[in-house]
XYZ file of C-alpha atoms in Angstrom:
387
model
C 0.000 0.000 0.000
C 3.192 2.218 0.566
C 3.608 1.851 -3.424
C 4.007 5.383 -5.308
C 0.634 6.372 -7.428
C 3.368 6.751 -10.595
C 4.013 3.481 -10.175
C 1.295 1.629 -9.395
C -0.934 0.164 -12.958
C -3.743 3.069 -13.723
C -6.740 0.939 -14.433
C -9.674 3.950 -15.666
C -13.648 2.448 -15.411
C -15.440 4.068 -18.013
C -19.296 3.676 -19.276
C -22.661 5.152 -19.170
C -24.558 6.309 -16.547
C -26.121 3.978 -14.357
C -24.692 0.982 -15.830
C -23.263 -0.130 -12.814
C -19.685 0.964 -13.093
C -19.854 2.150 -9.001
C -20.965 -1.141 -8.186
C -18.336 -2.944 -10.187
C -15.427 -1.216 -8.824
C -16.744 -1.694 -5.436
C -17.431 -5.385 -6.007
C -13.688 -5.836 -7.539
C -12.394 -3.832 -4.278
C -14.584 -5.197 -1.709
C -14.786 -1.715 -0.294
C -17.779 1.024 -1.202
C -15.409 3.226 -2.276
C -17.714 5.346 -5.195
C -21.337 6.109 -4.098
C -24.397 3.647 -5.847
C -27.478 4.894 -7.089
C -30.228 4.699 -8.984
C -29.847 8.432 -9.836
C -28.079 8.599 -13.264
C -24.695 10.758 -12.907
C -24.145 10.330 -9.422
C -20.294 10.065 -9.896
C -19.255 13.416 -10.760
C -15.538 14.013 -10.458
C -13.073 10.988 -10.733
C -13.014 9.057 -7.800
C -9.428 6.993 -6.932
C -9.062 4.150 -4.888
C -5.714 2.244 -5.136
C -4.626 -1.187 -3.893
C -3.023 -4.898 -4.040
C -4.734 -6.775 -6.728
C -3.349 -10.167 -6.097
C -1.167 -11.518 -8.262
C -1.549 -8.871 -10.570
C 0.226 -6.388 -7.596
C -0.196 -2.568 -6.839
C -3.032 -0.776 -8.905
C -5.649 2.237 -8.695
C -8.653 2.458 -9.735
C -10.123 5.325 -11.769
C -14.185 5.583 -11.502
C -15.252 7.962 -13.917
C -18.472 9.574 -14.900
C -21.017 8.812 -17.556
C -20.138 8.440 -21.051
C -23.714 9.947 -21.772
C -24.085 12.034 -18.720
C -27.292 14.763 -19.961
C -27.334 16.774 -16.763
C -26.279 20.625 -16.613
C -23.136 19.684 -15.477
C -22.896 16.794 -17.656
C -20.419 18.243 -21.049
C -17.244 19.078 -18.566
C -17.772 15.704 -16.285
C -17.453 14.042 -19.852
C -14.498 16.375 -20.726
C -13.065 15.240 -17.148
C -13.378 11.923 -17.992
C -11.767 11.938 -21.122
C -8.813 13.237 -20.149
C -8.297 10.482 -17.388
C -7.327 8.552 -21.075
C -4.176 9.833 -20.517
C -3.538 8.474 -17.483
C -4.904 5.034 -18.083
C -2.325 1.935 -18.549
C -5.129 -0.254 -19.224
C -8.981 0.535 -19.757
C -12.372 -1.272 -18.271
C -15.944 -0.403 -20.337
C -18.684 -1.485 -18.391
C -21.996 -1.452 -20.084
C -25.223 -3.382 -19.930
C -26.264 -4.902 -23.033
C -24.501 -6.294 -26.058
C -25.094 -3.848 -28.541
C -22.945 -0.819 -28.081
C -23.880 2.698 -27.907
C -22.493 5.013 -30.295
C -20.659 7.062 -26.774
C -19.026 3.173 -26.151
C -17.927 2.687 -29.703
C -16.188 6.367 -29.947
C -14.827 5.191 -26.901
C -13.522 2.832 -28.108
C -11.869 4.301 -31.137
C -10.061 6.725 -28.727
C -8.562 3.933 -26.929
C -7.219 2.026 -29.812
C -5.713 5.404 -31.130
C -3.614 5.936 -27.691
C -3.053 2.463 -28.008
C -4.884 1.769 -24.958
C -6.003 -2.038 -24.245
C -9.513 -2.197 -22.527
C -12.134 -4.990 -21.882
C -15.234 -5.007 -21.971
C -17.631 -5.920 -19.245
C -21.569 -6.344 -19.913
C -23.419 -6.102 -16.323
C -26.935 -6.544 -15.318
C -26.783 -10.291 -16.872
C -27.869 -12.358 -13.998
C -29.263 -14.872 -16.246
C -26.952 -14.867 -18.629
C -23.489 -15.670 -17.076
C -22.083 -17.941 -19.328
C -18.779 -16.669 -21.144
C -19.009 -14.376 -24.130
C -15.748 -14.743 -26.432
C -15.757 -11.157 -26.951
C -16.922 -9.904 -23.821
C -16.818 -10.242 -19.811
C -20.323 -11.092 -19.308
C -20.978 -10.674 -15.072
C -23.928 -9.576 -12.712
C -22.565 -7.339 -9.391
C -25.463 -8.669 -7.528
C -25.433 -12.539 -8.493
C -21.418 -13.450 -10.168
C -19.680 -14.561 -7.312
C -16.716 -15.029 -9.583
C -16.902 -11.918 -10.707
C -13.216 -10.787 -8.918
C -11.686 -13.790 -10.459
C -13.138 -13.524 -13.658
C -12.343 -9.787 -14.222
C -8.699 -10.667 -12.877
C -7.880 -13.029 -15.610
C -9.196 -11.421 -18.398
C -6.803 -8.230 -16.813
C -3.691 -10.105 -17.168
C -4.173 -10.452 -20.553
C -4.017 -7.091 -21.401
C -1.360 -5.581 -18.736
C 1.523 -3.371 -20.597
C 4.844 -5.526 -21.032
C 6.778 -2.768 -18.826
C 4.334 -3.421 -15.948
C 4.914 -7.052 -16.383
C 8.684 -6.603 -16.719
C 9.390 -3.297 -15.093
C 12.427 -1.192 -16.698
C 15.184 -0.365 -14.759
C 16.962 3.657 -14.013
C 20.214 2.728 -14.199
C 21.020 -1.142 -12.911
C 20.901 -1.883 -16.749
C 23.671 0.971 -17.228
C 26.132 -0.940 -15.564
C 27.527 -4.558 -14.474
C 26.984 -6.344 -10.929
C 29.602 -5.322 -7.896
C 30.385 -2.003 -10.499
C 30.558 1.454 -8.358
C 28.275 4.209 -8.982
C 28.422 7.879 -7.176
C 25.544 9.741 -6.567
C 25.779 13.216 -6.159
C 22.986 15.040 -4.039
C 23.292 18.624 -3.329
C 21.951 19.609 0.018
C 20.447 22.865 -0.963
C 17.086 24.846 -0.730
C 15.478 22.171 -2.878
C 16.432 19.464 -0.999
C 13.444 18.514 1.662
C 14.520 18.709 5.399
C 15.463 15.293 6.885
C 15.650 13.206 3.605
C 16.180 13.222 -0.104
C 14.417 13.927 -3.339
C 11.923 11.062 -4.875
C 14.306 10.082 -8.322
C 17.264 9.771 -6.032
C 15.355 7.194 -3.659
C 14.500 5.230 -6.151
C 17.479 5.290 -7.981
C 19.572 4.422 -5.336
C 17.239 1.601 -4.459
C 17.264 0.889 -8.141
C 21.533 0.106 -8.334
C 20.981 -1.831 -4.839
C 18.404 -4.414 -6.538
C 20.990 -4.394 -9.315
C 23.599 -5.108 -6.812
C 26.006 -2.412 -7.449
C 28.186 -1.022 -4.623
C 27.001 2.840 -4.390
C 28.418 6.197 -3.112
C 25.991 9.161 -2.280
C 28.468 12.481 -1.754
C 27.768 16.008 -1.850
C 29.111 17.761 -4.583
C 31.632 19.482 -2.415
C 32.660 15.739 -1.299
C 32.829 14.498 -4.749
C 36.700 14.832 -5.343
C 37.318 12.924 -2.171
C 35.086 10.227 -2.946
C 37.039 9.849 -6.152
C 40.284 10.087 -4.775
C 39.402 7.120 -2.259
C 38.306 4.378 -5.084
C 41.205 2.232 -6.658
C 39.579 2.337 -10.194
C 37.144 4.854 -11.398
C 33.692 4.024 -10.863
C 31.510 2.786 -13.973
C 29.060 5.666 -13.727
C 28.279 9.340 -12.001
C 24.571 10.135 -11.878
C 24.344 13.902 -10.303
C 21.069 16.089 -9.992
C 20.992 18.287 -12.922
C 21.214 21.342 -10.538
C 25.232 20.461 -9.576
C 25.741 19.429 -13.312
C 28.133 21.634 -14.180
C 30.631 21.956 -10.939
C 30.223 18.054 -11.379
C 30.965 17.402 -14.981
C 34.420 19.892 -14.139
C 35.698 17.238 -11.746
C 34.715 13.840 -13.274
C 37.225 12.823 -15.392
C 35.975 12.316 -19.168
C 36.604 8.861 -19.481
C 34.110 8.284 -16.753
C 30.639 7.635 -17.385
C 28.440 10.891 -16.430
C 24.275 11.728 -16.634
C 21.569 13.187 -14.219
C 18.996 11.550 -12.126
C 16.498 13.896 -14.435
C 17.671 12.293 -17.759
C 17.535 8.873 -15.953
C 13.697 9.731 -15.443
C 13.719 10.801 -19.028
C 14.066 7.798 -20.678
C 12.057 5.497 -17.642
C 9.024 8.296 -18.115
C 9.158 9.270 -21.250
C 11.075 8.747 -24.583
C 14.716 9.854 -24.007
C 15.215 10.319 -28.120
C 12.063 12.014 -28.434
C 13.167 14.801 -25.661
C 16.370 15.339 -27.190
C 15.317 16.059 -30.076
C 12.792 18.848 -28.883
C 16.410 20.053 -27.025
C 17.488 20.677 -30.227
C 14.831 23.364 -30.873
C 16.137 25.533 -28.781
C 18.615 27.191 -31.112
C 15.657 27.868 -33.222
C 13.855 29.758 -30.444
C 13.506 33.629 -31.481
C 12.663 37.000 -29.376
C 9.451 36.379 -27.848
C 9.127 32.622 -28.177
C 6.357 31.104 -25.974
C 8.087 28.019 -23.444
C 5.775 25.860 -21.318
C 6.913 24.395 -18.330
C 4.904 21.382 -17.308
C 5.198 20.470 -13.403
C 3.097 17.115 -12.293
C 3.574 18.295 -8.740
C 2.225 21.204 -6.995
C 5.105 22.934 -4.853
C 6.153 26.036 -3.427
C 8.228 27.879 -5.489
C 11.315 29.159 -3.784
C 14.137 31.773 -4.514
C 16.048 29.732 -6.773
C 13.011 27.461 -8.261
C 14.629 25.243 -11.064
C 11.892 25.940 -13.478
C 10.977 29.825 -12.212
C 14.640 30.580 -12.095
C 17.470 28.494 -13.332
C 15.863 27.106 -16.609
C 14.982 30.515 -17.486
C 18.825 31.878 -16.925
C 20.135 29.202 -18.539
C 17.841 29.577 -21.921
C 18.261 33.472 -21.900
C 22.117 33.268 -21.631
C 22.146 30.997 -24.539
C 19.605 31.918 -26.786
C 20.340 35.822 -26.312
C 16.659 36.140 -26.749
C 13.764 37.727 -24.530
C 11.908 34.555 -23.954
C 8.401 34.682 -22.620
C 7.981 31.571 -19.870
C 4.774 30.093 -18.606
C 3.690 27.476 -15.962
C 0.923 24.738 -15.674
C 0.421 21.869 -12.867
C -1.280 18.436 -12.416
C -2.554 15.848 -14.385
C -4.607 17.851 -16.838
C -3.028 18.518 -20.103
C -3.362 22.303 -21.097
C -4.278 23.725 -24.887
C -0.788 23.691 -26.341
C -1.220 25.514 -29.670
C 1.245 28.665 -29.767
C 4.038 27.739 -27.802
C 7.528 27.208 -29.258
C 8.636 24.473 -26.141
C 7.314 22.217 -23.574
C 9.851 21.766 -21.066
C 8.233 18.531 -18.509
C 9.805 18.143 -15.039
C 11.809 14.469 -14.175
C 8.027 13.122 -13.772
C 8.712 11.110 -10.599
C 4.943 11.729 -9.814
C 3.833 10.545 -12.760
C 3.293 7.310 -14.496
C 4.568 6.747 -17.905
C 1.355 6.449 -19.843
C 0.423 9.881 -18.828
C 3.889 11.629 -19.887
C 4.120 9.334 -23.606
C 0.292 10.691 -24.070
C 1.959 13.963 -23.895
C 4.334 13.227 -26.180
C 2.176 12.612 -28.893
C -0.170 15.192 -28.234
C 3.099 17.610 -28.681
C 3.789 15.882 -31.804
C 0.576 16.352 -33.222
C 0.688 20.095 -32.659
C 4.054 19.934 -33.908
C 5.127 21.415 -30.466
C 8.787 19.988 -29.606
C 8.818 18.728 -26.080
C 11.767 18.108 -23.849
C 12.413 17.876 -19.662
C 14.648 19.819 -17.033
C 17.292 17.632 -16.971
C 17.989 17.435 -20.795
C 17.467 21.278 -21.184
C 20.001 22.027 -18.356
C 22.558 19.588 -19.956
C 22.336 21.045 -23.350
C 22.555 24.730 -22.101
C 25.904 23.669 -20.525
C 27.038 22.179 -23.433
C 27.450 18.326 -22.073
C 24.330 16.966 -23.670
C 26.340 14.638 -25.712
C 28.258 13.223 -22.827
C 25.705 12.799 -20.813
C 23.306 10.824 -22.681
C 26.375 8.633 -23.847
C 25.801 6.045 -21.987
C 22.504 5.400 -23.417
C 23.883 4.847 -27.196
């Protein structure tokens, strides 16, 4: 239960209204966690529960409202609801009779075009529970397999990289090799611990049994000094990049804990190459900063502050910056760069949907990490490793 949101598999509940999709979820988490009715469009906003699905591990459920939802408020709980597609890693349409609605077959389309895989469950059959090859046929009232039932036909669609999860960097480099990890202690660091990527990378290199060093960056020359052959990689937070890449010798493997998260979020190429745009970027240029976190921003904010130095002294160019947070995606048409954070909040589905929506709009897309390496000049060497 102590399983990250990002991590856990995003499983959204979609149908129309009153076709039993509270009762389902309820019945598959044998707790009322979304409120039953007979009142059509009693879920409004999405409602989250998350949990252990034995065997398939940690998920969370997404209850949504009605496809067909005709009340006032009806047109933006739809809109809501739509947009939970790009959070979903796998997709459940719960309706109650065999022929489809035209809302369940646009559905439908939308999921195969996000490449989406769904099932589809037909409630309200209490006399008809025998097994449809096309569809989960089940009752919430009289399927007492229903749990089991919904569970197997789930591991049949689960995404290969929940099955086999990737790795941050215990792929990078051999068993018993030695890997540094540099973590500033600065503003940005939270009192009394350190910084979700560098948590789970570390934890990452010690499931891939690699001996590893976490230093300051004031520390780092000592840490190097001390090791009888030079270690097989450096990961440092993007914010120490520089001072870091002075004092690591060149034939010494060297990236960031942000471009680590690029390519185990997102799609590593895909952000480089929207890097690239920068050089292109003119006087006035419109950049988008997309934060999945809400935070204070303080005096020295990576995205308020450093970014923005760091594109202005390179570009030469009055750049205009703006800001958006959470999960929903904002209208993107007009802007000359997306620059995402390291996404640690966020599962991978949702950031890859973004991807494509930014191709679409023909809107190059990037994240911190690669941004502050390129600015610096070191892009090349730090994404070496990954060639």
């Amino acid at each position: 239960m102590k399983t990250l949101k990002s991590m856990r598999l995003q499983i959204g509940i979609f149908g129309r209204t009153n076709v039993g999709k509270s009762s389902f979820i309820n019945k598959i988490t044998g707790q009322e966690i979304s409120i039953v009715s007979d009142i059509a469009g009693t879920t409004t906003d999405v409602v989250e529960k998350s949990m252990e699905l034995l065997p398939i591990g940690p998920v969370t459920f997404l209850d949504t409202a009605g496809l067909d939802d005709r009340t006032e408020l009806g047109e933006k709980r739809i809109e809501k609801t739509k947009k939970i597609l790009n959070r979903c890693d796998v997709a459940v349409i719960l309706t109650d009779k065999f022929d489809l609605e035209d809302c369940e077959k646009e559905l439908i389309k939308e999921l195969e075009s996000l490449n989406i895989k769904f099932i589809v469950v037909v409630n309200k059959q209490e006399n008809n529970l025998e097994k449809s090859s096309e569809y989960l046929v089940t009752s919430t009232v009289k399927d007492k397999d229903i749990v089991n039932k919904f569970k197997s036909e789930l591991i049949k669609i689960l995404p290969e990289d929940f099955i086999n999860s990737p790795k941050i960097a215990g792929d990078l480099v051999g068993e018993k090799s030695t890997v540094i990890l540099v973590i500033p202690i600065d503003k940005e660091a939270p009192k009394g611990r350190i910084i979700l990527p560098q948590v789970q990378t570390l934890r990452d290199l010690l499931d891939a049994n690699c001996i590893t060093m976490c230093v300051k960056e004031s520390e780092l020359p000592n840490a190097l000094d001390s090791l009888k052959e030079p270690p097989a990689l450096v990961i440092t937070d993007s914010q120490a990049f520089k001072t870091v890449s002075e004092i690591v010798p060149d034939n010494v493997p060297l990236t960031s804990f942000s471009i680590l998260f690029a390519r185990l979020k997102g799609d590593l190429a895909e952000f480089i190459k929207g890097a690239n745009a920068i050089q292109k970027l003119k006087n006035g240029s419109k950049i988008l900063f997309l934060e999945s976190c809400t935070h204070h921003a303080i005096d020295d904010d990576i995205a308020r502050v450093k970014i923005p130095k760091l594109l202005k002294k390179v570009t030469e160019k009055n750049l205009i910056f703006e800001y958006f947070t959470g999960h929903d995606f904002p209208e993107i048409s007009g802007y000359d760069l997306i620059i995402h954070c390291g996404a640690c909040m966020t599962n991978r589905k949702e950031i890859l949907s973004r991807i494509m929506i930014a191709n679409k709009k023909q809107v190059p897309i990037t994240n911190y990490g690669i941004v502050i390496s390129y600015c610096l000049g070191i892009l090349e060497r730090a994404t070496k490793i990954f060639s």
